[in-house]
Coordinates of N, CA and C in Angstrom, one line a residue:
M16 N -124.4 -33.9 -55.8 CA -124.5 -34.2 -57.2 C -125.5 -33.4 -57.9
T17 N -125.2 -32.8 -59.0 CA -126.1 -31.9 -59.7 C -127.2 -32.7 -60.4
A18 N -128.2 -32.0 -60.8 CA -129.4 -32.6 -61.5 C -128.9 -33.3 -62.8
E19 N -128.0 -32.6 -63.5 CA -127.5 -33.1 -64.8 C -126.7 -34.4 -64.5
A20 N -125.9 -34.5 -63.5 CA -125.1 -35.7 -63.1 C -126.1 -36.8 -62.7
M21 N -127.1 -36.5 -61.9 CA -128.0 -37.5 -61.5 C -128.7 -38.1 -62.7
K22 N -129.1 -37.3 -63.7 CA -129.8 -37.8 -64.9 C -128.9 -38.7 -65.6
A23 N -127.6 -38.3 -65.8 CA -126.7 -39.1 -66.6 C -126.4 -40.4 -65.9
V24 N -126.2 -40.4 -64.6 CA -126.0 -41.7 -63.9 C -127.2 -42.6 -63.9
R25 N -128.4 -42.0 -63.8 CA -129.7 -42.7 -63.9 C -129.8 -43.4 -65.3
L26 N -129.5 -42.7 -66.3 CA -129.6 -43.3 -67.7 C -128.7 -44.6 -67.8
V27 N -127.5 -44.5 -67.2 CA -126.6 -45.7 -67.3 C -127.2 -46.8 -66.5
A28 N -127.7 -46.6 -65.3 CA -128.3 -47.6 -64.5 C -129.5 -48.2 -65.1
E29 N -130.3 -47.4 -65.7 CA -131.5 -47.9 -66.4 C -131.2 -48.7 -67.6
A30 N -130.1 -48.3 -68.3 CA -129.7 -49.1 -69.5 C -129.3 -50.5 -69.2
A31 N -128.7 -50.7 -68.0 CA -128.2 -52.0 -67.6 C -129.2 -52.8 -66.9
A32 N -130.2 -52.2 -66.3 CA -131.1 -52.9 -65.4 C -132.0 -53.9 -66.2
G33 N -131.9 -55.2 -65.8 CA -132.7 -56.2 -66.5 C -132.2 -56.6 -67.8
A34 N -131.1 -56.1 -68.4 CA -130.6 -56.4 -69.7 C -129.8 -57.7 -69.7
P35 N -129.9 -58.5 -70.7 CA -129.0 -59.7 -70.8 C -127.6 -59.2 -70.7
G36 N -126.7 -60.0 -70.1 CA -125.3 -59.6 -69.8 C -124.6 -59.2 -71.1
E37 N -124.8 -59.9 -72.2 CA -124.1 -59.6 -73.4 C -124.5 -58.2 -74.0
E38 N -125.7 -57.7 -73.6 CA -126.2 -56.5 -74.2 C -125.8 -55.3 -73.3
V39 N -125.3 -55.5 -72.1 CA -125.0 -54.4 -71.2 C -124.0 -53.4 -71.7
P40 N -122.8 -53.9 -72.2 CA -121.9 -52.8 -72.6 C -122.4 -52.0 -73.8
R41 N -123.1 -52.5 -74.7 CA -123.6 -51.7 -75.8 C -124.7 -50.7 -75.3
R42 N -125.6 -51.2 -74.5 CA -126.6 -50.3 -74.0 C -126.0 -49.2 -73.1
V43 N -125.0 -49.6 -72.3 CA -124.3 -48.6 -71.5 C -123.6 -47.5 -72.3
C44 N -123.0 -47.9 -73.4 CA -122.3 -47.0 -74.3 C -123.3 -45.9 -74.8
A45 N -124.5 -46.4 -75.2 CA -125.5 -45.5 -75.7 C -126.0 -44.6 -74.7
A46 N -126.1 -45.1 -73.4 CA -126.6 -44.2 -72.3 C -125.5 -43.2 -72.0
V47 N -124.3 -43.5 -72.0 CA -123.2 -42.6 -71.7 C -123.2 -41.4 -72.8
C48 N -123.4 -41.8 -74.0 CA -123.4 -40.7 -75.1 C -124.6 -39.8 -74.8
E49 N -125.8 -40.4 -74.5 CA -126.9 -39.5 -74.3 C -126.8 -38.7 -73.0
G50 N -126.3 -39.3 -71.9 CA -126.2 -38.6 -70.7 C -125.2 -37.4 -70.7
L51 N -124.1 -37.6 -71.4 CA -123.0 -36.6 -71.4 C -123.0 -35.8 -72.7
G52 N -123.9 -36.0 -73.6 CA -123.9 -35.2 -74.8 C -122.7 -35.3 -75.7
V53 N -122.2 -36.5 -75.8 CA -121.0 -36.8 -76.7 C -121.5 -37.6 -77.9
D54 N -120.6 -37.7 -78.9 CA -121.0 -38.4 -80.1 C -120.6 -39.8 -80.2
G55 N -119.7 -40.3 -79.3 CA -119.3 -41.7 -79.3 C -118.7 -42.1 -78.0
A56 N -118.7 -43.4 -77.7 CA -118.1 -43.9 -76.5 C -117.7 -45.4 -76.7
T57 N -116.7 -45.8 -75.9 CA -116.2 -47.1 -75.9 C -116.0 -47.6 -74.5
L58 N -116.1 -48.9 -74.2 CA -115.7 -49.5 -73.0 C -114.7 -50.5 -73.2
S59 N -113.6 -50.5 -72.3 CA -112.6 -51.5 -72.4 C -112.2 -52.0 -71.0
L60 N -111.9 -53.2 -70.9 CA -111.4 -53.8 -69.7 C -110.0 -54.3 -69.9
L61 N -109.3 -54.6 -68.8 CA -107.9 -55.2 -68.9 C -107.1 -54.3 -69.9
T62 N -107.1 -53.0 -69.6 CA -106.5 -52.1 -70.6 C -105.0 -52.3 -70.8
D63 N -104.3 -52.9 -69.8 CA -102.9 -53.1 -69.9 C -102.6 -54.2 -71.0
T64 N -102.2 -53.8 -72.2 CA -102.0 -54.7 -73.3 C -100.9 -55.8 -72.9
P65 N -100.8 -57.0 -73.5 CA -101.7 -57.4 -74.6 C -103.0 -58.0 -74.2
S66 N -103.4 -57.9 -72.9 CA -104.6 -58.6 -72.4 C -105.8 -57.7 -72.6
R67 N -105.7 -56.6 -73.2 CA -106.8 -55.6 -73.2 C -108.0 -56.2 -74.0
Q68 N -109.2 -55.9 -73.5 CA -110.4 -56.4 -74.2 C -111.4 -55.3 -74.4
L69 N -111.7 -55.0 -75.6 CA -112.8 -54.1 -75.9 C -114.1 -54.8 -75.6
L70 N -115.0 -54.0 -74.9 CA -116.3 -54.5 -74.6 C -117.4 -54.0 -75.5
A71 N -117.3 -52.7 -75.9 CA -118.3 -52.2 -76.8 C -117.8 -50.9 -77.4
A72 N -118.2 -50.6 -78.6 CA -118.0 -49.3 -79.2 C -119.3 -48.8 -79.8
S73 N -119.6 -47.5 -79.6 CA -120.9 -47.0 -80.0 C -121.0 -46.9 -81.6
D74 N -119.9 -46.7 -82.3 CA -120.0 -46.5 -83.7 C -118.6 -46.8 -84.3
E75 N -118.5 -46.6 -85.6 CA -117.2 -46.9 -86.3 C -116.1 -46.0 -85.9
A76 N -116.4 -44.7 -85.6 CA -115.4 -43.7 -85.2 C -114.8 -44.1 -83.8
A77 N -115.7 -44.5 -82.9 CA -115.3 -44.9 -81.6 C -114.4 -46.2 -81.7
L78 N -114.8 -47.1 -82.5 CA -114.0 -48.4 -82.7 C -112.7 -48.0 -83.3
L79 N -112.6 -47.1 -84.2 CA -111.3 -46.8 -84.8 C -110.4 -46.1 -83.8
L80 N -111.0 -45.3 -82.9 CA -110.2 -44.6 -81.8 C -109.6 -45.7 -80.9
E81 N -110.3 -46.8 -80.6 CA -109.7 -47.8 -79.8 C -108.6 -48.6 -80.6
E82 N -108.9 -48.8 -81.9 CA -107.9 -49.5 -82.7 C -106.6 -48.8 -82.7
I83 N -106.7 -47.5 -82.9 CA -105.5 -46.6 -83.0 C -104.7 -46.8 -81.7
Q84 N -105.3 -46.6 -80.6 CA -104.6 -46.7 -79.3 C -104.0 -48.1 -79.0
F85 N -104.8 -49.1 -79.4 CA -104.3 -50.5 -79.3 C -103.1 -50.7 -80.1
T86 N -103.0 -50.1 -81.3 CA -101.9 -50.4 -82.2 C -100.7 -49.6 -81.8
V87 N -100.8 -48.3 -81.5 CA -99.6 -47.5 -81.2 C -99.2 -47.6 -79.8
L88 N -100.0 -48.2 -78.9 CA -99.7 -48.4 -77.5 C -99.6 -47.1 -76.7
E89 N -100.3 -46.1 -77.1 CA -100.4 -44.9 -76.4 C -101.7 -44.2 -76.7
G90 N -102.0 -43.2 -75.8 CA -103.2 -42.5 -76.0 C -104.0 -42.2 -74.7
P91 N -105.1 -41.5 -74.8 CA -105.8 -41.1 -73.6 C -106.2 -42.3 -72.7
C92 N -106.8 -43.4 -73.3 CA -107.3 -44.4 -72.5 C -106.2 -45.2 -71.8
I93 N -105.0 -45.3 -72.4 CA -103.9 -46.0 -71.8 C -103.4 -45.2 -70.7
S94 N -103.3 -43.9 -70.9 CA -102.8 -43.0 -69.8 C -103.8 -43.0 -68.6
A95 N -105.1 -42.9 -68.9 CA -106.1 -43.0 -67.9 C -106.0 -44.2 -67.0
A96 N -105.8 -45.4 -67.7 CA -105.7 -46.6 -67.0 C -104.4 -46.7 -66.2
Q97 N -103.3 -46.1 -66.7 CA -102.1 -46.1 -65.9 C -102.0 -45.2 -64.7
T98 N -102.7 -44.0 -64.9 CA -102.6 -43.0 -63.8 C -103.8 -43.0 -62.9
G99 N -104.9 -43.6 -63.3 CA -106.1 -43.6 -62.6 C -106.8 -42.2 -62.5
E100 N -106.4 -41.3 -63.5 CA -107.0 -40.0 -63.6 C -107.6 -39.8 -64.9
P101 N -108.7 -38.9 -65.0 CA -109.3 -38.6 -66.3 C -108.3 -37.9 -67.2
V102 N -108.4 -38.1 -68.4 CA -107.5 -37.5 -69.4 C -108.4 -36.8 -70.5
A103 N -108.0 -35.6 -70.8 CA -108.8 -34.7 -71.7 C -107.9 -34.3 -72.9
V104 N -108.4 -34.5 -74.1 CA -107.8 -33.8 -75.3 C -108.9 -32.9 -75.8
D105 N -108.9 -31.7 -75.5 CA -110.0 -30.8 -75.8 C -110.0 -30.4 -77.2
D106 N -108.9 -30.4 -77.9 CA -108.9 -30.0 -79.3 C -107.9 -30.9 -80.0
L107 N -108.4 -32.0 -80.6 CA -107.5 -33.0 -81.2 C -106.8 -32.5 -82.4
R108 N -107.4 -31.6 -83.1 CA -106.8 -31.1 -84.4 C -105.8 -30.0 -84.1
Q109 N -105.9 -29.3 -83.0 CA -105.0 -28.2 -82.8 C -104.1 -28.4 -81.6
E110 N -104.4 -29.2 -80.7 CA -103.7 -29.4 -79.4 C -102.5 -30.4 -79.7
L111 N -101.3 -30.1 -79.2 CA -100.2 -31.0 -79.2 C -100.3 -32.0 -78.1
T112 N -100.6 -33.2 -78.4 CA -100.8 -34.2 -77.4 C -99.5 -34.8 -76.9
P113 N -99.5 -35.4 -75.7 CA -98.3 -36.0 -75.2 C -97.9 -37.3 -75.8
W114 N -98.8 -37.7 -76.8 CA -98.5 -39.0 -77.4 C -98.3 -38.8 -78.9
P115 N -97.1 -38.7 -79.4 CA -96.8 -38.4 -80.8 C -97.4 -39.3 -81.8
L116 N -97.3 -40.6 -81.6 CA -97.9 -41.5 -82.6 C -99.4 -41.4 -82.6
F117 N -100.0 -41.4 -81.4 CA -101.5 -41.3 -81.3 C -102.0 -40.1 -82.0
G118 N -101.3 -38.9 -81.6 CA -101.8 -37.6 -82.1 C -101.8 -37.6 -83.6
A119 N -100.7 -38.1 -84.2 CA -100.6 -38.0 -85.7 C -101.5 -39.0 -86.4
V120 N -101.7 -40.2 -85.9 CA -102.5 -41.2 -86.5 C -104.0 -40.8 -86.3
A121 N -104.4 -40.3 -85.1 CA -105.7 -39.9 -84.9 C -106.2 -38.8 -85.7
C122 N -105.3 -37.8 -85.9 CA -105.7 -36.6 -86.8 C -105.8 -37.1 -88.2
E123 N -105.1 -38.0 -88.6 CA -105.2 -38.5 -90.0 C -106.4 -39.3 -90.2
K124 N -106.7 -40.3 -89.3 CA -107.8 -41.2 -89.5 C -109.1 -40.8 -88.9
L125 N -109.1 -39.8 -88.1 CA -110.3 -39.3 -87.5 C -110.5 -37.8 -87.7
P126 N -110.6 -37.4 -88.9 CA -110.6 -36.0 -89.2 C -111.9 -35.3 -88.6
G127 N -113.0 -36.1 -88.4 CA -114.2 -35.5 -87.9 C -114.3 -35.4 -86.4
V128 N -113.3 -35.9 -85.7 CA -113.3 -35.9 -84.2 C -112.6 -34.6 -83.7
G129 N -113.3 -33.9 -82.8 CA -112.7 -32.6 -82.3 C -112.1 -32.8 -80.9
S130 N -112.7 -33.7 -80.1 CA -112.2 -33.8 -78.7 C -112.3 -35.3 -78.3
V131 N -111.4 -35.7 -77.4 CA -111.4 -37.1 -76.8 C -111.2 -37.0 -75.3
Y132 N -111.9 -37.9 -74.6 CA -111.8 -37.9 -73.1 C -111.7 -39.4 -72.7
A133 N -110.9 -39.7 -71.7 CA -110.8 -41.0 -71.2 C -110.9 -41.0 -69.7
L134 N -111.7 -41.9 -69.1 CA -112.0 -42.0 -67.7 C -111.7 -43.4 -67.2
P135 N -111.0 -43.5 -66.1 CA -110.7 -44.8 -65.6 C -111.9 -45.5 -64.9
L136 N -112.0 -46.8 -65.0 CA -113.0 -47.5 -64.4 C -112.4 -48.3 -63.2
F137 N -112.8 -47.9 -62.0 CA -112.2 -48.5 -60.8 C -113.1 -49.7 -60.3
F138 N -112.4 -50.8 -60.0 CA -112.9 -51.9 -59.3 C -112.2 -52.0 -58.0
G139 N -112.9 -51.3 -57.0 CA -112.2 -51.1 -55.7 C -111.1 -50.1 -55.9
D140 N -109.8 -50.5 -55.5 CA -108.7 -49.6 -55.7 C -108.0 -49.8 -57.0
Y141 N -108.4 -50.7 -57.8 CA -107.7 -51.2 -59.0 C -108.4 -50.7 -60.3
V142 N -107.6 -50.1 -61.2 CA -108.2 -49.7 -62.4 C -108.2 -50.9 -63.4
L143 N -109.4 -51.3 -63.8 CA -109.5 -52.4 -64.6 C -110.1 -52.1 -66.0
G144 N -110.0 -50.8 -66.4 CA -110.5 -50.4 -67.7 C -110.7 -49.0 -67.8
T145 N -111.3 -48.6 -68.9 CA -111.6 -47.2 -69.2 C -112.9 -47.0 -70.0
V146 N -113.5 -45.9 -69.9 CA -114.5 -45.5 -70.8 C -114.0 -44.3 -71.6
D147 N -114.0 -44.4 -72.9 CA -113.5 -43.3 -73.8 C -114.7 -42.6 -74.4
L148 N -114.6 -41.3 -74.5 CA -115.6 -40.4 -75.1 C -115.0 -39.6 -76.2
L149 N -115.8 -39.5 -77.3 CA -115.3 -38.6 -78.4 C -116.5 -37.7 -78.8
A150 N -116.1 -36.5 -79.3 CA -117.1 -35.6 -79.8 C -116.6 -34.9 -81.1
T151 N -117.5 -34.6 -82.0 CA -117.1 -33.9 -83.2 C -116.6 -32.5 -83.0
R152 N -117.0 -31.9 -81.9 CA -116.7 -30.5 -81.6 C -115.5 -30.5 -80.6
P153 N -114.6 -29.5 -80.7 CA -113.6 -29.3 -79.7 C -114.2 -28.8 -78.4
H154 N -113.5 -29.0 -77.3 CA -113.9 -28.6 -76.0 C -115.3 -29.0 -75.7
A155 N -115.6 -30.3 -75.9 CA -117.0 -30.8 -75.7 C -117.4 -30.8 -74.2
L156 N -116.4 -31.1 -73.4 CA -116.6 -31.2 -71.9 C -115.8 -30.2 -71.2
G157 N -116.5 -29.3 -70.5 CA -115.8 -28.3 -69.6 C -115.5 -29.0 -68.3
E158 N -115.0 -28.2 -67.4 CA -114.6 -28.8 -66.1 C -115.7 -29.4 -65.4
D159 N -116.9 -28.8 -65.3 CA -118.0 -29.3 -64.6 C -118.5 -30.6 -65.3
A160 N -118.5 -30.6 -66.7 CA -119.0 -31.7 -67.4 C -118.0 -32.9 -67.2
L161 N -116.7 -32.6 -67.1 CA -115.8 -33.7 -66.9 C -115.9 -34.3 -65.5
D162 N -116.3 -33.5 -64.5 CA -116.6 -34.0 -63.2 C -117.8 -34.9 -63.3
R163 N -118.8 -34.5 -64.0 CA -120.0 -35.3 -64.2 C -119.7 -36.6 -64.9
A164 N -118.8 -36.6 -65.9 CA -118.4 -37.8 -66.6 C -117.7 -38.8 -65.6
S165 N -117.0 -38.3 -64.6 CA -116.3 -39.2 -63.7 C -117.4 -39.9 -62.9
L166 N -118.5 -39.2 -62.5 CA -119.5 -39.9 -61.8 C -120.2 -40.9 -62.7
V167 N -120.4 -40.6 -64.0 CA -120.9 -41.6 -64.9 C -120.0 -42.8 -65.0
A168 N -118.7 -42.6 -65.0 CA -117.8 -43.7 -65.1 C -118.0 -44.7 -63.9
D169 N -118.3 -44.1 -62.7 CA -118.5 -45.0 -61.6 C -119.8 -45.8 -61.8
A170 N -120.8 -45.1 -62.4 CA -122.1 -45.9 -62.7 C -121.8 -47.0 -63.8
V171 N -120.9 -46.7 -64.7 CA -120.6 -47.7 -65.7 C -119.9 -48.9 -65.0
T172 N -119.0 -48.7 -64.1 CA -118.4 -49.8 -63.3 C -119.5 -50.6 -62.6
A173 N -120.4 -49.9 -62.0 CA -121.4 -50.7 -61.2 C -122.3 -51.5 -62.2
A174 N -122.5 -51.0 -63.4 CA -123.3 -51.7 -64.4 C -122.6 -52.9 -64.9
L175 N -121.3 -52.9 -65.0 CA -120.5 -54.0 -65.6 C -120.2 -55.1 -64.6
V176 N -120.1 -54.7 -63.3 CA -119.7 -55.7 -62.3 C -120.5 -57.0 -62.4
P177 N -121.8 -57.0 -62.5 CA -122.5 -58.3 -62.5 C -122.2 -59.2 -63.7
T178 N -121.6 -58.6 -64.8 CA -121.3 -59.3 -66.0 C -119.8 -59.7 -66.1
R179 N -119.0 -59.3 -65.2 CA -117.5 -59.4 -65.3 C -117.1 -60.9 -65.5
E180 N -117.8 -61.8 -65.0 CA -117.4 -63.2 -65.1 C -117.5 -63.7 -66.6
M181 N -118.3 -63.1 -67.4 CA -118.4 -63.4 -68.8 C -117.1 -63.2 -69.5
L182 N -116.4 -62.2 -69.0 CA -115.2 -61.8 -69.7 C -114.0 -62.5 -69.0
L183 N -113.9 -62.6 -67.7 CA -112.7 -63.0 -67.0 C -112.5 -64.5 -66.9
T184 N -113.4 -65.3 -67.3 CA -113.2 -66.7 -67.1 C -113.3 -67.4 -68.5
G185 N -112.5 -68.5 -68.6 CA -112.6 -69.3 -69.8 C -111.8 -68.8 -70.9
N186 N -111.7 -69.6 -72.0 CA -110.9 -69.3 -73.2 C -111.7 -68.9 -74.4
D187 N -113.0 -68.9 -74.2 CA -113.9 -68.5 -75.4 C -113.9 -67.0 -75.5
A188 N -114.3 -66.6 -76.7 CA -114.4 -65.2 -77.0 C -115.6 -64.7 -76.1
P189 N -115.4 -63.5 -75.5 CA -116.5 -63.0 -74.6 C -117.8 -62.8 -75.4
A190 N -118.9 -62.9 -74.7 CA -120.2 -62.8 -75.3 C -120.7 -61.4 -75.5
W191 N -119.8 -60.5 -75.7 CA -120.3 -59.1 -75.8 C -120.8 -58.9 -77.3
E192 N -121.6 -57.9 -77.4 CA -122.2 -57.6 -78.8 C -121.5 -56.3 -79.3
P193 N -121.2 -56.2 -80.6 CA -121.4 -57.2 -81.6 C -120.3 -58.2 -81.6
E194 N -120.6 -59.5 -81.4 CA -119.6 -60.5 -81.2 C -118.6 -60.6 -82.3
Q195 N -119.0 -60.4 -83.6 CA -118.1 -60.5 -84.7 C -117.0 -59.5 -84.6
V196 N -117.4 -58.2 -84.3 CA -116.4 -57.2 -84.2 C -115.5 -57.4 -83.0
I197 N -116.0 -57.8 -81.9 CA -115.2 -58.0 -80.7 C -114.2 -59.1 -81.0
R198 N -114.6 -60.2 -81.7 CA -113.7 -61.3 -82.0 C -112.6 -60.9 -82.9
A199 N -113.0 -60.2 -84.0 CA -112.0 -59.8 -85.0 C -111.0 -58.8 -84.5
H200 N -111.4 -57.9 -83.7 CA -110.6 -56.8 -83.3 C -109.8 -57.0 -82.0
W201 N -110.2 -57.9 -81.1 CA -109.5 -58.1 -79.9 C -109.2 -59.5 -79.5
F202 N -110.2 -60.4 -79.5 CA -110.0 -61.7 -79.1 C -109.0 -62.4 -80.0
D203 N -109.2 -62.3 -81.3 CA -108.3 -62.9 -82.3 C -106.9 -62.3 -82.3
T204 N -106.8 -61.1 -81.9 CA -105.4 -60.5 -81.8 C -104.7 -61.2 -80.7
S205 N -105.3 -61.5 -79.6 CA -104.7 -62.2 -78.5 C -104.2 -63.5 -78.9
R206 N -105.1 -64.2 -79.7 CA -104.7 -65.5 -80.2 C -103.5 -65.4 -81.2
A207 N -103.5 -64.4 -82.0 CA -102.4 -64.2 -82.9 C -101.1 -63.9 -82.2
V208 N -101.1 -63.1 -81.1 CA -99.9 -62.9 -80.3 C -99.3 -64.2 -79.8
G209 N -100.2 -65.0 -79.3 CA -99.7 -66.3 -78.8 C -99.1 -67.2 -79.9
A210 N -99.7 -67.2 -81.1 CA -99.2 -68.0 -82.2 C -97.9 -67.5 -82.7
L211 N -97.8 -66.2 -82.8 CA -96.5 -65.6 -83.3 C -95.4 -65.8 -82.3
A212 N -95.7 -65.6 -81.0 CA -94.7 -65.8 -80.0 C -94.2 -67.3 -80.0
A213 N -95.1 -68.2 -80.2 CA -94.6 -69.6 -80.2 C -93.8 -69.9 -81.5
R214 N -94.2 -69.3 -82.6 CA -93.5 -69.5 -83.9 C -92.1 -68.9 -83.9
R215 N -92.0 -67.8 -83.3 CA -90.7 -67.1 -83.2 C -89.9 -67.4 -82.0
R216 N -90.5 -68.0 -81.0 CA -89.9 -68.3 -79.7 C -89.5 -67.0 -79.0
I217 N -90.5 -66.1 -79.0 CA -90.3 -64.8 -78.3 C -91.4 -64.6 -77.3
S218 N -91.3 -63.5 -76.5 CA -92.3 -63.3 -75.5 C -93.6 -62.7 -76.2
P219 N -94.7 -62.8 -75.6 CA -95.9 -62.2 -76.1 C -95.8 -60.7 -76.3
E220 N -95.1 -60.1 -75.4 CA -94.9 -58.6 -75.6 C -94.1 -58.3 -76.8
D221 N -93.1 -59.1 -77.1 CA -92.3 -58.9 -78.3 C -93.1 -59.2 -79.6
A222 N -93.9 -60.2 -79.5 CA -94.8 -60.6 -80.6 C -95.8 -59.5 -80.9
L223 N -96.4 -58.9 -79.9 CA -97.3 -57.8 -80.2 C -96.6 -56.6 -80.7
A224 N -95.3 -56.4 -80.2 CA -94.6 -55.3 -80.8 C -94.3 -55.5 -82.3
L225 N -94.0 -56.7 -82.7 CA -93.8 -57.0 -84.1 C -95.0 -56.7 -84.9
M226 N -96.2 -57.1 -84.4 CA -97.4 -56.9 -85.1 C -97.7 -55.4 -85.2
R227 N -97.5 -54.7 -84.1 CA -97.7 -53.3 -84.2 C -96.8 -52.6 -85.2
A228 N -95.6 -53.0 -85.2 CA -94.6 -52.4 -86.1 C -95.0 -52.7 -87.6
E229 N -95.5 -53.9 -87.9 CA -96.0 -54.2 -89.2 C -97.2 -53.4 -89.6
A230 N -98.1 -53.2 -88.6 CA -99.3 -52.3 -88.9 C -98.9 -50.9 -89.2
L231 N -97.9 -50.4 -88.5 CA -97.5 -49.0 -88.7 C -96.7 -48.9 -90.0
R232 N -95.9 -49.9 -90.3 CA -95.1 -49.8 -91.5 C -95.9 -49.9 -92.8
T233 N -97.0 -50.7 -92.7 CA -97.8 -50.9 -93.9 C -99.0 -50.1 -94.0
G234 N -99.4 -49.4 -92.9 CA -100.6 -48.7 -92.9 C -101.9 -49.5 -92.8
R235 N -101.7 -50.8 -92.5 CA -102.8 -51.7 -92.4 C -103.2 -51.8 -90.9
S236 N -104.4 -52.3 -90.6 CA -104.9 -52.3 -89.3 C -104.3 -53.5 -88.6
L237 N -104.4 -53.5 -87.2 CA -103.9 -54.6 -86.5 C -104.8 -55.8 -86.7
P238 N -106.1 -55.7 -86.8 CA -106.9 -56.9 -87.2 C -106.5 -57.5 -88.5
D239 N -106.0 -56.7 -89.5 CA -105.6 -57.3 -90.7 C -104.3 -58.1 -90.5
I240 N -103.4 -57.6 -89.7 CA -102.2 -58.3 -89.4 C -102.5 -59.6 -88.7
T241 N -103.5 -59.5 -87.8 CA -103.9 -60.7 -87.0 C -104.4 -61.8 -87.9
S242 N -105.2 -61.4 -88.9 CA -105.8 -62.4 -89.8 C -104.7 -63.1 -90.6
D243 N -103.7 -62.3 -91.0 CA -102.6 -62.9 -91.7 C -101.9 -64.0 -90.9
I244 N -101.6 -63.7 -89.6 CA -100.9 -64.6 -88.7 C -101.8 -65.9 -88.5
L245 N -103.1 -65.7 -88.3 CA -103.9 -66.8 -88.0 C -104.1 -67.7 -89.2
R246 N -104.0 -67.1 -90.4 CA -104.0 -67.9 -91.6 C -102.7 -68.6 -91.9
D247 N -101.6 -68.0 -91.2 CA -100.2 -68.6 -91.3 C -99.7 -68.6 -92.8
P248 N -99.8 -67.5 -93.5 CA -99.2 -67.5 -94.8 C -97.8 -67.2 -94.7
P249 N -97.0 -67.4 -95.8 CA -95.6 -67.0 -95.9 C -95.5 -65.5 -95.7
G250 N -94.4 -65.1 -95.1 CA -94.1 -63.7 -95.0 C -94.9 -62.9 -93.9
T251 N -95.5 -63.6 -92.9 CA -96.1 -62.9 -91.8 C -95.0 -62.3 -91.0
P252 N -95.3 -61.2 -90.2 CA -94.3 -60.5 -89.5 C -93.6 -61.4 -88.4

């Protein structure tokens, strides 16, 4: 392990050490950004939708990156979770990505982002989430830096393991910070999926597909569609 990798891994471990469980994801996100020299990071568990749960986003751009992928059901983090391999988009504005919807929407809504990377989080042999990285500059991580990022992802997993029960048990919104954002953008979406599925007598997967289609058709965010369904007004999708 190189000195740079050791420093980045140490920053993640120190960020989590002794921190209250609900603060760990936010602190780890900040440590990842510092250790890898990127401009934003997110942590997500249960990446296979509709059960996916955002844990933390370092800033508004990182949060929007997650919202886009959650809405269009494709993108780097979903591919990383499915394949168990790191995914790199070295030049978001110039590179033709393998995800047509994600590429188009991300370029439109994230004009200041130059590159995106996604790394799987392994719990044993099972991928239970991802860490996403974004940078304003293209080609932010070279081959050596991407290898270093994979080691940092392992440190992220180790930091999250002690707090996993906060997420995986019970029906309450997870106690991650900022709680209001987590509830509005992910926990409430899961509730809306269940409500729409029961109302329409369809599967949760079909309900989420209807919500995504409405978001894409109207240009509104998935949290906005979620709010409509939970308020149960006429004309919900």
